[in-house]
CSV table of C-alpha atoms in Angstrom, one decimal:
chain,number,residue,atom,x,y,z
A,1,MET,CA,30.9,5.6,1.0
A,2,ASN,CA,30.7,4.3,4.5
A,3,LEU,CA,27.8,2.0,3.6
A,4,ILE,CA,27.3,0.2,0.3
A,5,ILE,CA,23.6,0.5,-0.5
A,6,LEU,CA,22.1,-2.6,-2.2
A,7,PHE,CA,19.0,-2.6,-4.4
A,8,GLU,CA,16.6,-5.6,-4.7
A,9,SER,CA,17.8,-5.9,-8.3
A,10,ASP,CA,21.3,-6.7,-7.1
A,11,PHE,CA,20.2,-10.0,-5.6
A,12,LEU,CA,20.4,-13.3,-7.4
A,13,ASP,CA,18.7,-15.0,-4.4
A,14,SER,CA,17.8,-14.0,-0.9
A,15,GLN,CA,21.5,-13.7,0.2
A,16,THR,CA,23.6,-13.4,-2.9
A,17,ALA,CA,24.2,-9.9,-4.5
A,18,ILE,CA,26.4,-9.1,-7.5
A,19,LEU,CA,27.8,-5.6,-8.0
A,20,ASN,CA,29.4,-4.3,-11.2
A,21,ASP,CA,28.7,-0.5,-11.3
A,22,ARG,CA,30.2,2.5,-9.4
A,23,ARG,CA,29.8,0.6,-6.2
A,24,PHE,CA,32.1,-2.1,-7.6
A,25,ASP,CA,34.6,0.6,-8.7
A,26,HIS,CA,34.6,2.1,-5.3
A,27,ILE,CA,35.0,-1.3,-3.5
A,28,SER,CA,37.8,-2.5,-5.9
A,29,THR,CA,39.8,0.8,-5.9
A,30,ILE,CA,39.3,2.1,-2.3
A,31,GLN,CA,38.4,-0.8,-0.1
A,32,LYS,CA,40.2,-3.5,-2.0
A,33,PRO,CA,38.8,-6.5,-0.1
A,34,SER,CA,39.8,-10.2,-0.5
A,35,PRO,CA,37.3,-13.1,-0.5
A,36,GLY,CA,36.3,-13.7,3.1
A,37,ASP,CA,36.4,-10.0,4.0
A,38,PHE,CA,33.3,-8.3,5.2
A,39,LEU,CA,31.8,-5.0,3.9
A,40,LYS,CA,29.2,-2.8,5.5
A,41,VAL,CA,26.0,-2.9,3.5
A,42,GLY,CA,22.4,-1.9,3.6
A,43,LEU,CA,19.3,-2.6,1.6
A,44,LEU,CA,17.7,0.5,0.2
A,45,ASN,CA,14.8,1.4,2.5
A,46,GLY,CA,15.7,-1.7,4.6
A,47,GLU,CA,18.1,-3.1,7.1
A,48,THR,CA,21.9,-2.8,7.4
A,49,GLY,CA,24.4,-5.6,8.0
A,50,LEU,CA,27.5,-7.2,6.7
A,51,ALA,CA,28.3,-8.8,3.4
A,52,GLU,CA,31.1,-11.4,3.0
A,53,VAL,CA,33.0,-11.1,-0.2
A,54,THR,CA,32.7,-14.5,-2.0
A,55,THR,CA,34.4,-13.7,-5.3
A,56,ILE,CA,35.9,-10.6,-6.8
A,57,SER,CA,37.0,-10.3,-10.4
A,58,ASP,CA,38.1,-7.4,-12.7
A,59,ASN,CA,34.6,-6.3,-13.3
A,60,GLN,CA,32.3,-7.6,-10.5
A,61,ILE,CA,32.0,-8.6,-6.9
A,62,SER,CA,29.8,-11.3,-5.4
A,63,LEU,CA,28.6,-10.8,-1.9
A,64,ASN,CA,26.9,-13.1,0.7
A,65,VAL,CA,24.6,-10.6,2.5
A,66,GLU,CA,23.3,-10.7,6.0
A,67,LEU,CA,21.0,-7.9,7.0
A,68,THR,CA,20.5,-7.7,10.8
A,69,ASN,CA,20.3,-4.1,12.0
A,70,PRO,CA,17.9,-1.2,11.6
A,71,PRO,CA,19.2,1.9,9.9
A,72,PRO,CA,20.0,5.0,12.1
A,73,LYS,CA,17.0,6.8,13.5
A,74,ALA,CA,15.4,9.4,11.2
A,75,LEU,CA,15.2,13.0,12.3
A,76,PRO,CA,11.6,13.9,13.2
A,77,LEU,CA,11.6,16.9,10.9
A,78,THR,CA,9.8,18.2,7.8
A,79,LEU,CA,12.2,20.6,6.1
A,80,VAL,CA,10.8,23.3,3.8
A,81,LEU,CA,13.5,24.8,1.8
A,82,ALA,CA,13.4,27.6,-0.8
A,83,LEU,CA,15.0,26.0,-3.9
A,84,PRO,CA,18.8,26.8,-3.8
A,85,ARG,CA,20.8,27.4,-6.9
A,86,PRO,CA,21.8,24.1,-8.6
A,87,LYS,CA,25.3,23.8,-7.3
A,88,MET,CA,24.3,24.4,-3.7
A,89,LEU,CA,21.2,22.1,-4.2
A,90,LYS,CA,23.5,19.1,-4.8
A,91,ARG,CA,25.4,19.7,-1.5
A,92,VAL,CA,22.2,20.5,0.5
A,93,LEU,CA,20.6,17.3,-0.7
A,94,GLN,CA,23.6,15.3,0.4
A,95,THR,CA,23.7,17.1,3.8
A,96,VAL,CA,20.0,16.8,4.4
A,97,SER,CA,20.1,13.1,3.5
A,98,SER,CA,23.2,12.4,5.7
A,99,MET,CA,21.6,14.1,8.7
A,100,GLY,CA,18.5,11.9,8.6
A,101,VAL,CA,15.8,14.3,7.1
A,102,LYS,CA,13.1,12.2,5.4
A,103,GLN,CA,10.6,14.8,4.3
A,104,LEU,CA,11.9,17.7,2.2
A,105,TYR,CA,9.8,20.3,0.4
A,106,LEU,CA,11.7,22.4,-2.1
A,107,ILE,CA,9.5,25.5,-2.7
A,108,ASN,CA,9.5,28.7,-4.7
A,109,SER,CA,10.0,32.1,-3.1
A,110,TYR,CA,10.4,35.6,-4.5
A,111,ARG,CA,14.2,35.4,-4.4
A,112,VAL,CA,14.4,32.0,-6.0
A,113,ASP,CA,15.7,32.5,-9.6
A,114,LYS,CA,13.2,31.1,-12.0
A,115,SER,CA,16.0,29.3,-13.9
A,116,TYR,CA,16.7,27.1,-10.9
A,117,TRP,CA,13.4,25.2,-11.6
A,118,GLY,CA,14.8,24.1,-15.0
A,119,SER,CA,18.1,22.7,-13.6
A,120,PRO,CA,19.1,19.2,-14.6
A,121,VAL,CA,20.0,18.5,-10.9
A,122,LEU,CA,16.3,18.9,-10.1
A,123,GLU,CA,15.2,16.9,-13.1
A,124,HIS,CA,17.5,13.9,-12.9
A,125,GLN,CA,19.9,14.0,-10.0
A,126,ILE,CA,17.9,14.4,-6.9
A,127,ASN,CA,18.0,10.7,-5.9
A,128,GLU,CA,21.7,10.4,-6.9
A,129,HIS,CA,22.7,13.1,-4.3
A,130,LEU,CA,20.3,11.8,-1.7
A,131,LEU,CA,21.9,8.4,-2.1
A,132,LEU,CA,25.4,9.8,-1.6
A,133,GLY,CA,24.2,11.3,1.6
A,134,LEU,CA,22.8,7.9,2.8
A,135,GLU,CA,26.0,6.1,1.8
A,136,GLN,CA,28.0,8.8,3.8
A,137,ALA,CA,25.9,8.5,6.9
A,138,GLY,CA,25.3,4.7,6.9
A,139,ASP,CA,21.5,5.2,6.4
A,140,THR,CA,19.3,3.3,4.0
A,141,ILE,CA,15.9,5.2,4.0
A,142,MET,CA,15.6,7.4,1.0
A,143,PRO,CA,14.2,10.8,1.8
A,144,GLU,CA,11.0,12.0,0.0
A,145,VAL,CA,11.4,15.2,-1.9
A,146,HIS,CA,8.4,17.3,-2.9
A,147,LEU,CA,8.7,20.1,-5.4
A,148,ARG,CA,6.3,23.1,-5.0
A,149,LYS,CA,6.7,25.8,-7.6
A,150,ARG,CA,4.0,28.1,-6.2
A,151,PHE,CA,4.6,29.7,-2.8
A,152,LYS,CA,1.1,30.9,-1.9
A,153,PRO,CA,-1.0,27.8,-2.7
A,154,PHE,CA,1.6,25.7,-1.0
A,155,VAL,CA,1.6,27.7,2.2
A,156,GLU,CA,-2.2,28.3,2.3
A,157,ASP,CA,-3.5,24.9,1.1
A,158,GLU,CA,-0.8,22.3,2.0
A,159,LEU,CA,1.4,23.6,4.7
A,160,PRO,CA,-1.1,23.7,7.6
A,161,GLU,CA,-1.7,20.0,7.2
A,162,ILE,CA,2.1,19.2,6.7
A,163,SER,CA,3.1,21.2,9.8
A,164,SER,CA,0.3,20.0,12.0
A,165,GLU,CA,2.5,17.8,14.2
A,166,GLY,CA,4.7,19.5,16.8
A,167,SER,CA,6.2,23.0,16.5
A,168,SER,CA,7.0,25.0,13.3
A,169,PHE,CA,9.8,27.5,12.8
A,170,VAL,CA,11.0,29.8,10.1
A,171,ALA,CA,14.7,30.7,10.1
A,172,HIS,CA,14.6,34.5,9.8
A,173,PRO,CA,17.0,36.9,11.4
A,174,TYR,CA,14.6,39.8,12.0
A,175,ASP,CA,12.0,40.2,14.7
A,176,ALA,CA,12.9,36.6,15.7
A,177,ALA,CA,13.4,34.7,18.9
A,178,VAL,CA,16.6,32.8,19.7
A,179,CYS,CA,16.4,29.2,18.3
A,180,PRO,CA,14.9,27.0,21.0
A,181,ASN,CA,16.9,24.3,22.8
A,182,PRO,CA,17.1,20.9,21.3
A,183,SER,CA,14.1,18.6,21.8
A,184,ALA,CA,13.1,15.3,20.3
A,185,GLU,CA,9.6,16.6,19.4
A,186,HIS,CA,8.6,16.6,15.7
A,187,LYS,CA,9.2,19.9,14.0
A,188,THR,CA,8.7,21.7,10.7
A,189,LEU,CA,11.4,24.1,9.7
A,190,ALA,CA,11.3,26.6,6.8
A,191,ILE,CA,14.6,28.1,5.5
A,192,GLY,CA,14.6,30.8,2.9
A,193,PRO,CA,16.7,31.4,-0.2
A,194,GLU,CA,20.0,33.4,-0.2
A,195,GLY,CA,18.8,36.9,0.7
A,196,GLY,CA,16.0,35.4,2.8
A,197,PHE,CA,12.2,35.2,2.5
A,198,ILE,CA,10.6,38.6,1.7
A,199,PRO,CA,8.4,40.1,4.4
A,200,TYR,CA,5.2,38.9,2.7
A,201,GLU,CA,6.4,35.4,2.8
A,202,VAL,CA,7.5,35.5,6.4
A,203,GLU,CA,4.1,36.9,7.3
A,204,LYS,CA,2.4,34.1,5.5
A,205,LEU,CA,4.5,31.6,7.3
A,206,ASN,CA,3.9,33.3,10.7
A,207,GLN,CA,0.2,33.2,9.9
A,208,CYS,CA,0.5,29.4,9.3
A,209,GLY,CA,2.0,29.1,12.9
A,210,PHE,CA,5.7,29.2,12.0
A,211,LYS,CA,7.6,31.1,14.7
A,212,SER,CA,10.6,33.2,13.5
A,213,ILE,CA,13.9,32.1,15.0
A,214,HIS,CA,17.5,33.1,14.6
A,215,VAL,CA,20.8,31.5,15.4
A,216,GLY,CA,22.8,34.7,15.9
A,217,GLU,CA,23.7,37.9,14.0
A,218,ARG,CA,25.9,36.1,11.5
A,219,ILE,CA,24.2,35.5,8.1
A,220,LEU,CA,25.1,31.9,7.0
A,221,ARG,CA,24.9,30.3,3.6
A,222,VAL,CA,22.0,27.9,3.2
A,223,GLU,CA,24.3,24.9,3.2
A,224,THR,CA,25.7,26.0,6.5
A,225,ALA,CA,22.4,27.2,8.0
A,226,VAL,CA,20.9,23.7,7.4
A,227,PRO,CA,23.3,21.7,9.6
A,228,VAL,CA,23.4,24.6,12.2
A,229,LEU,CA,19.7,24.7,12.6
A,230,LEU,CA,19.2,20.9,12.6
A,231,SER,CA,21.9,20.6,15.3
A,232,ARG,CA,20.3,23.3,17.5
A,233,LEU,CA,16.8,21.9,17.2
A,234,PHE,CA,17.4,18.3,17.9
A,235,PRO,CA,19.5,16.4,20.5
A,236,VAL,CA,22.2,14.0,19.5
B,1,MET,CA,28.3,39.5,-0.1
B,2,ASN,CA,26.3,40.7,2.9
B,3,LEU,CA,29.1,43.1,3.9
B,4,ILE,CA,31.6,44.8,1.6
B,5,ILE,CA,35.0,44.6,3.2
B,6,LEU,CA,37.2,47.6,2.7
B,7,PHE,CA,41.0,47.6,3.0
B,8,GLU,CA,43.1,50.5,4.2
B,9,SER,CA,44.4,50.8,0.6
B,10,ASP,CA,40.9,51.6,-0.7
B,11,PHE,CA,40.9,54.9,1.2
B,12,LEU,CA,41.8,58.3,-0.3
B,13,ASP,CA,41.3,60.0,3.0
B,14,SER,CA,39.8,59.0,6.4
B,15,GLN,CA,36.3,58.7,4.9
B,16,THR,CA,36.5,58.3,1.2
B,17,ALA,CA,37.0,54.9,-0.4
B,18,ILE,CA,37.1,54.0,-4.1
B,19,LEU,CA,36.4,50.5,-5.3
B,20,ASN,CA,37.0,49.2,-8.8
B,21,ASP,CA,37.6,45.5,-8.4
B,22,ARG,CA,35.3,42.5,-7.9
B,23,ARG,CA,33.6,44.4,-5.1
B,24,PHE,CA,32.7,47.1,-7.6
B,25,ASP,CA,31.4,44.4,-10.0
B,26,HIS,CA,29.3,42.9,-7.3
B,27,ILE,CA,27.9,46.2,-6.2
B,28,SER,CA,27.1,47.4,-9.8
B,29,THR,CA,25.6,44.2,-11.0
B,30,ILE,CA,23.8,42.9,-7.9
B,31,GLN,CA,23.1,45.8,-5.5
B,32,LYS,CA,22.8,48.5,-8.2
B,33,PRO,CA,22.8,51.5,-5.9
B,34,SER,CA,22.3,55.2,-6.9
B,35,PRO,CA,24.2,58.1,-5.4
B,36,GLY,CA,22.8,58.8,-1.9
B,37,ASP,CA,22.1,55.1,-1.2
B,38,PHE,CA,23.9,53.3,1.7
B,39,LEU,CA,25.8,50.1,1.6
B,40,LYS,CA,26.9,47.9,4.5
B,41,VAL,CA,30.6,48.0,4.8
B,42,GLY,CA,33.4,47.0,7.2
B,43,LEU,CA,37.1,47.6,7.5
B,44,LEU,CA,39.2,44.5,7.4
B,45,ASN,CA,40.1,43.7,11.0
B,46,GLY,CA,38.1,46.8,12.0
B,47,GLU,CA,34.6,48.1,12.6
B,48,THR,CA,31.5,47.9,10.5
B,49,GLY,CA,29.1,50.6,9.4
B,50,LEU,CA,27.5,52.3,6.4
B,51,ALA,CA,28.9,53.9,3.3
B,52,GLU,CA,27.0,56.4,1.3
B,53,VAL,CA,27.5,56.1,-2.4
B,54,THR,CA,28.8,59.5,-3.6
B,55,THR,CA,29.5,58.7,-7.3
B,56,ILE,CA,29.2,55.5,-9.4
B,57,SER,CA,30.6,55.2,-12.9
B,58,ASP,CA,31.1,52.3,-15.4
B,59,ASN,CA,34.2,51.2,-13.6
B,60,GLN,CA,34.3,52.5,-10.1
B,61,ILE,CA,32.3,53.6,-7.1
B,62,SER,CA,33.1,56.3,-4.6
B,63,LEU,CA,31.9,55.8,-1.0
B,64,ASN,CA,31.7,58.1,2.0
B,65,VAL,CA,32.4,55.6,4.8
B,66,GLU,CA,31.3,55.8,8.5
B,67,LEU,CA,32.4,52.9,10.7
B,68,THR,CA,30.5,52.8,14.0
B,69,ASN,CA,29.9,49.2,15.1
B,70,PRO,CA,32.1,46.4,16.3
B,71,PRO,CA,32.0,43.2,14.1
B,72,PRO,CA,30.1,40.1,15.4
B,73,LYS,CA,31.6,38.3,18.4
B,74,ALA,CA,34.2,35.7,17.6
B,75,LEU,CA,33.7,32.1,18.6
B,76,PRO,CA,36.0,31.3,21.6
B,77,LEU,CA,37.4,28.3,19.7
B,78,THR,CA,40.6,27.0,18.4
B,79,LEU,CA,39.9,24.5,15.6
B,80,VAL,CA,42.4,21.8,14.7
B,81,LEU,CA,41.4,20.2,11.4
B,82,ALA,CA,43.1,17.5,9.5
B,83,LEU,CA,43.8,19.0,6.1
B,84,PRO,CA,40.7,18.3,3.9
B,85,ARG,CA,41.0,17.6,0.1
B,86,PRO,CA,41.3,20.9,-1.8
B,87,LYS,CA,37.7,21.2,-3.0
B,88,MET,CA,36.4,20.6,0.4
B,89,LEU,CA,39.0,22.9,2.0
B,90,LYS,CA,37.6,25.8,0.1
B,91,ARG,CA,34.1,25.3,1.5
B,92,VAL,CA,35.4,24.5,5.0
B,93,LEU,CA,37.5,27.7,5.0
B,94,GLN,CA,34.3,29.7,4.1
B,95,THR,CA,32.2,27.9,6.7
B,96,VAL,CA,34.7,28.3,9.5
B,97,SER,CA,35.2,32.0,8.7
B,98,SER,CA,31.5,32.7,8.4
B,99,MET,CA,30.9,31.0,11.8
B,100,GLY,CA,33.4,33.2,13.6
B,101,VAL,CA,36.4,30.8,14.1
B,102,LYS,CA,39.6,32.9,14.5
B,103,GLN,CA,42.2,30.3,15.1
B,104,LEU,CA,42.5,27.4,12.6
B,105,TYR,CA,45.2,24.8,12.6
B,106,LEU,CA,45.3,22.7,9.4
B,107,ILE,CA,47.3,19.6,10.4
B,108,ASN,CA,48.6,16.4,8.9
B,109,SER,CA,47.2,13.0,9.8
B,110,TYR,CA,47.8,9.5,8.5
B,111,ARG,CA,44.7,9.6,6.3
B,112,VAL,CA,45.5,13.0,4.8
B,113,ASP,CA,46.7,12.4,1.2
B,114,LYS,CA,50.2,13.9,0.8
B,115,SER,CA,49.1,15.7,-2.5
B,116,TYR,CA,46.7,17.9,-0.5
B,117,TRP,CA,49.7,19.8,0.9
B,118,GLY,CA,50.7,20.9,-2.6
B,119,SER,CA,47.3,22.2,-3.5
B,120,PRO,CA,47.1,25.7,-5.0
B,121,VAL,CA,44.2,26.4,-2.6
B,122,LEU,CA,46.6,26.1,0.3
B,123,GLU,CA,49.3,28.1,-1.4
B,124,HIS,CA,47.4,31.0,-2.7
B,125,GLN,CA,43.7,31.0,-1.9
B,126,ILE,CA,43.3,30.6,1.8
B,127,ASN,CA,42.7,34.3,2.5
B,128,GLU,CA,40.4,34.6,-0.5
B,129,HIS,CA,38.0,31.9,0.9
B,130,LEU,CA,38.3,33.2,4.4
B,131,LEU,CA,37.3,36.7,3.1
B,132,LEU,CA,34.2,35.2,1.3
B,133,GLY,CA,33.2,33.7,4.7
B,134,LEU,CA,33.6,37.1,6.4
B,135,GLU,CA,31.6,38.9,3.6
B,136,GLN,CA,28.9,36.3,4.0
B,137,ALA,CA,28.6,36.6,7.8
B,138,GLY,CA,29.1,40.3,8.1
B,139,ASP,CA,32.4,39.9,10.0
B,140,THR,CA,35.7,41.8,9.4
B,141,ILE,CA,38.2,39.9,11.5
B,142,MET,CA,40.4,37.7,9.4
B,143,PRO,CA,41.0,34.2,10.9
B,144,GLU,CA,44.5,33.1,11.5
B,145,VAL,CA,45.4,29.9,9.7
B,146,HIS,CA,48.4,27.8,10.8
B,147,LEU,CA,49.7,24.9,8.7
B,148,ARG,CA,51.3,22.0,10.5
B,149,LYS,CA,52.7,19.3,8.2
B,150,ARG,CA,53.8,16.9,10.9
B,151,PHE,CA,51.3,15.4,13.3
B,152,LYS,CA,53.5,14.2,16.2
B,153,PRO,CA,55.7,17.2,16.8
B,154,PHE,CA,52.6,19.4,16.6
B,155,VAL,CA,50.6,17.4,19.1
B,156,GLU,CA,53.5,16.8,21.5
B,157,ASP,CA,55.2,20.2,21.4
B,158,GLU,CA,52.6,22.8,20.4
B,159,LEU,CA,49.2,21.5,21.2
B,160,PRO,CA,49.4,21.4,25.0
B,161,GLU,CA,50.1,25.2,25.0
B,162,ILE,CA,47.5,25.9,22.3
B,163,SER,CA,44.8,24.0,24.1
B,164,SER,CA,45.6,25.2,27.6
B,165,GLU,CA,42.5,27.4,27.9
B,166,GLY,CA,39.2,25.7,28.6
B,167,SER,CA,38.2,22.2,27.5
B,168,SER,CA,39.5,20.2,24.5
B,169,PHE,CA,37.6,17.7,22.4
B,170,VAL,CA,38.3,15.4,19.5
B,171,ALA,CA,35.4,14.4,17.3
B,172,HIS,CA,35.7,10.7,17.1
B,173,PRO,CA,32.7,8.3,16.9
B,174,TYR,CA,34.2,5.3,18.8
B,175,ASP,CA,34.6,5.0,22.6
B,176,ALA,CA,33.3,8.5,22.8
B,177,ALA,CA,31.0,10.5,25.1
B,178,VAL,CA,28.0,12.4,23.7
B,179,CYS,CA,29.0,16.0,22.7
B,180,PRO,CA,28.5,18.2,25.7
B,181,ASN,CA,25.8,20.9,25.9
B,182,PRO,CA,26.6,24.4,24.6
B,183,SER,CA,28.7,26.7,26.8
B,184,ALA,CA,30.5,30.0,26.2
B,185,GLU,CA,33.7,28.6,27.6
B,186,HIS,CA,36.8,28.6,25.4
B,187,LYS,CA,37.4,25.3,23.7
B,188,THR,CA,39.8,23.5,21.4
B,189,LEU,CA,38.3,21.0,19.0
B,190,ALA,CA,40.1,18.5,16.8
B,191,ILE,CA,38.3,17.0,13.7
B,192,GLY,CA,39.9,14.3,11.7
B,193,PRO,CA,40.1,13.6,8.0
B,194,GLU,CA,37.6,11.6,5.9
B,195,GLY,CA,37.9,8.2,7.4
B,196,GLY,CA,38.8,9.6,10.8
B,197,PHE,CA,42.0,9.9,12.8
B,198,ILE,CA,43.8,6.5,13.2
B,199,PRO,CA,43.8,5.0,16.8
B,200,TYR,CA,47.4,6.2,17.4
B,201,GLU,CA,46.4,9.7,16.6
B,202,VAL,CA,43.3,9.6,18.8
B,203,GLU,CA,45.5,8.2,21.6
B,204,LYS,CA,48.0,11.1,21.3
B,205,LEU,CA,45.1,13.6,21.3
B,206,ASN,CA,43.5,11.9,24.4
B,207,GLN,CA,46.9,12.0,26.1
B,208,CYS,CA,47.0,15.7,25.4
B,209,GLY,CA,43.7,16.1,27.3
B,210,PHE,CA,41.3,15.9,24.3
B,211,LYS,CA,38.2,14.1,25.2
B,212,SER,CA,36.6,11.9,22.5
B,213,ILE,CA,33.0,13.1,21.7
B,214,HIS,CA,30.4,12.1,19.1
B,215,VAL,CA,27.3,13.6,17.7
B,216,GLY,CA,25.4,10.4,16.9
B,217,GLU,CA,25.8,7.3,14.9
B,218,ARG,CA,25.7,9.0,11.5
B,219,ILE,CA,29.1,9.6,9.9
B,220,LEU,CA,29.1,13.1,8.5
B,221,ARG,CA,31.4,14.7,5.9
B,222,VAL,CA,33.9,17.2,7.4
B,223,GLU,CA,32.1,20.1,5.9
B,224,THR,CA,28.9,19.1,7.6
B,225,ALA,CA,30.6,17.9,10.9
B,226,VAL,CA,32.2,21.4,11.4
B,227,PRO,CA,28.9,23.4,11.6
B,228,VAL,CA,27.2,20.6,13.5
B,229,LEU,CA,29.9,20.4,16.2
B,230,LEU,CA,30.3,24.2,16.5
B,231,SER,CA,26.5,24.6,16.9
B,232,ARG,CA,26.4,21.9,19.6
B,233,LEU,CA,29.4,23.2,21.5
B,234,PHE,CA,28.5,26.9,21.6
B,235,PRO,CA,25.3,28.8,22.5
B,236,VAL,CA,23.7,31.2,20.0
């Protein structure tokens, strides 16, 4: 937790916030501040800054908050990801959030196991894992996650509009060009499930203007492919 | 398991291999081949190729193996990593192995919890997780892992020799240059623990010729930082 994210509901007035949940536990067991010390904080979907510890007891901490800085820049990317299995989904959500992705479409694909759509992670824990990514990276802007359980209507009816800005790519190791050099231009990137998109799906994405790209002959797990592709497509 | 890795001990003669362990389980439950089908295989630390299924029973499979291709190219990198906590270590070992790192030094640092050095992962499971990474990426060359429990003697006595080829970098967000563009040149890269190397450690690494670099203002988990840095430092 490199940034403590505050919610509007934590505030007693415009400057005073009281924490008594897992953030308090983290602060009191890991950071162990004394009154007068400063902590890095940010308001969810708002600015970041410093909070002076005013009082700290056994079960809560009171902060005097001053928000002065914008959060880190977002990545100009819309990420379209075949729904990973639940355990991997948790980590991918954290990774995506920590790297600054703000638009994430989790979509169906032939090789996505139907059971994944019933996972409790998907039902209840998406925001929790996105928040962990924000806290890690020092960001405050919650990504938007969109669930699309049907591949064809999504690609035919929605994706052309979603991907209309900048270039679009699908990570696919066959008949593919080398991943282009980093650029700040907006992009839409589609990444398939373990085992990849099936040829029909790649064809549909190609028809929608998505160019097939690869990052070498090694086949990477989705949780590795995501940071690799994002690093190759965008400059520092 | 995109590649089934064979050991010398699997072979009855120069071409015939019999599998009856977790590889058999994977093949029989996931790939479900019939006699005459071909599977992608590789010999540990050797070539890759195809194996024709000759017989398959309830508890073993017999393969006729032909090894014809070199494994994917290794990454010309020596990675020096502050020992991560055990759960993260597992994933990092798989990631590092799947991305083609062949020299990994796991070292101590002020912010490495002493208990991590007693982890069962470190004692017994390193090769298991490296193997999973090779199977994922289609590689056969087992990385070499070196454990160094004392920071100062390692950096003073060993690191100058280890890092003598090409450029050396330490990922450190403060007083750092932007990560350089990808190049095929050999590199040595040091990555600190969660919370980073302490100033004394960064200073020692800088004195050893390691240039401080950063990949942006976001603080990434080690398991994300590794693929990000490797992708930025080396071309596809």
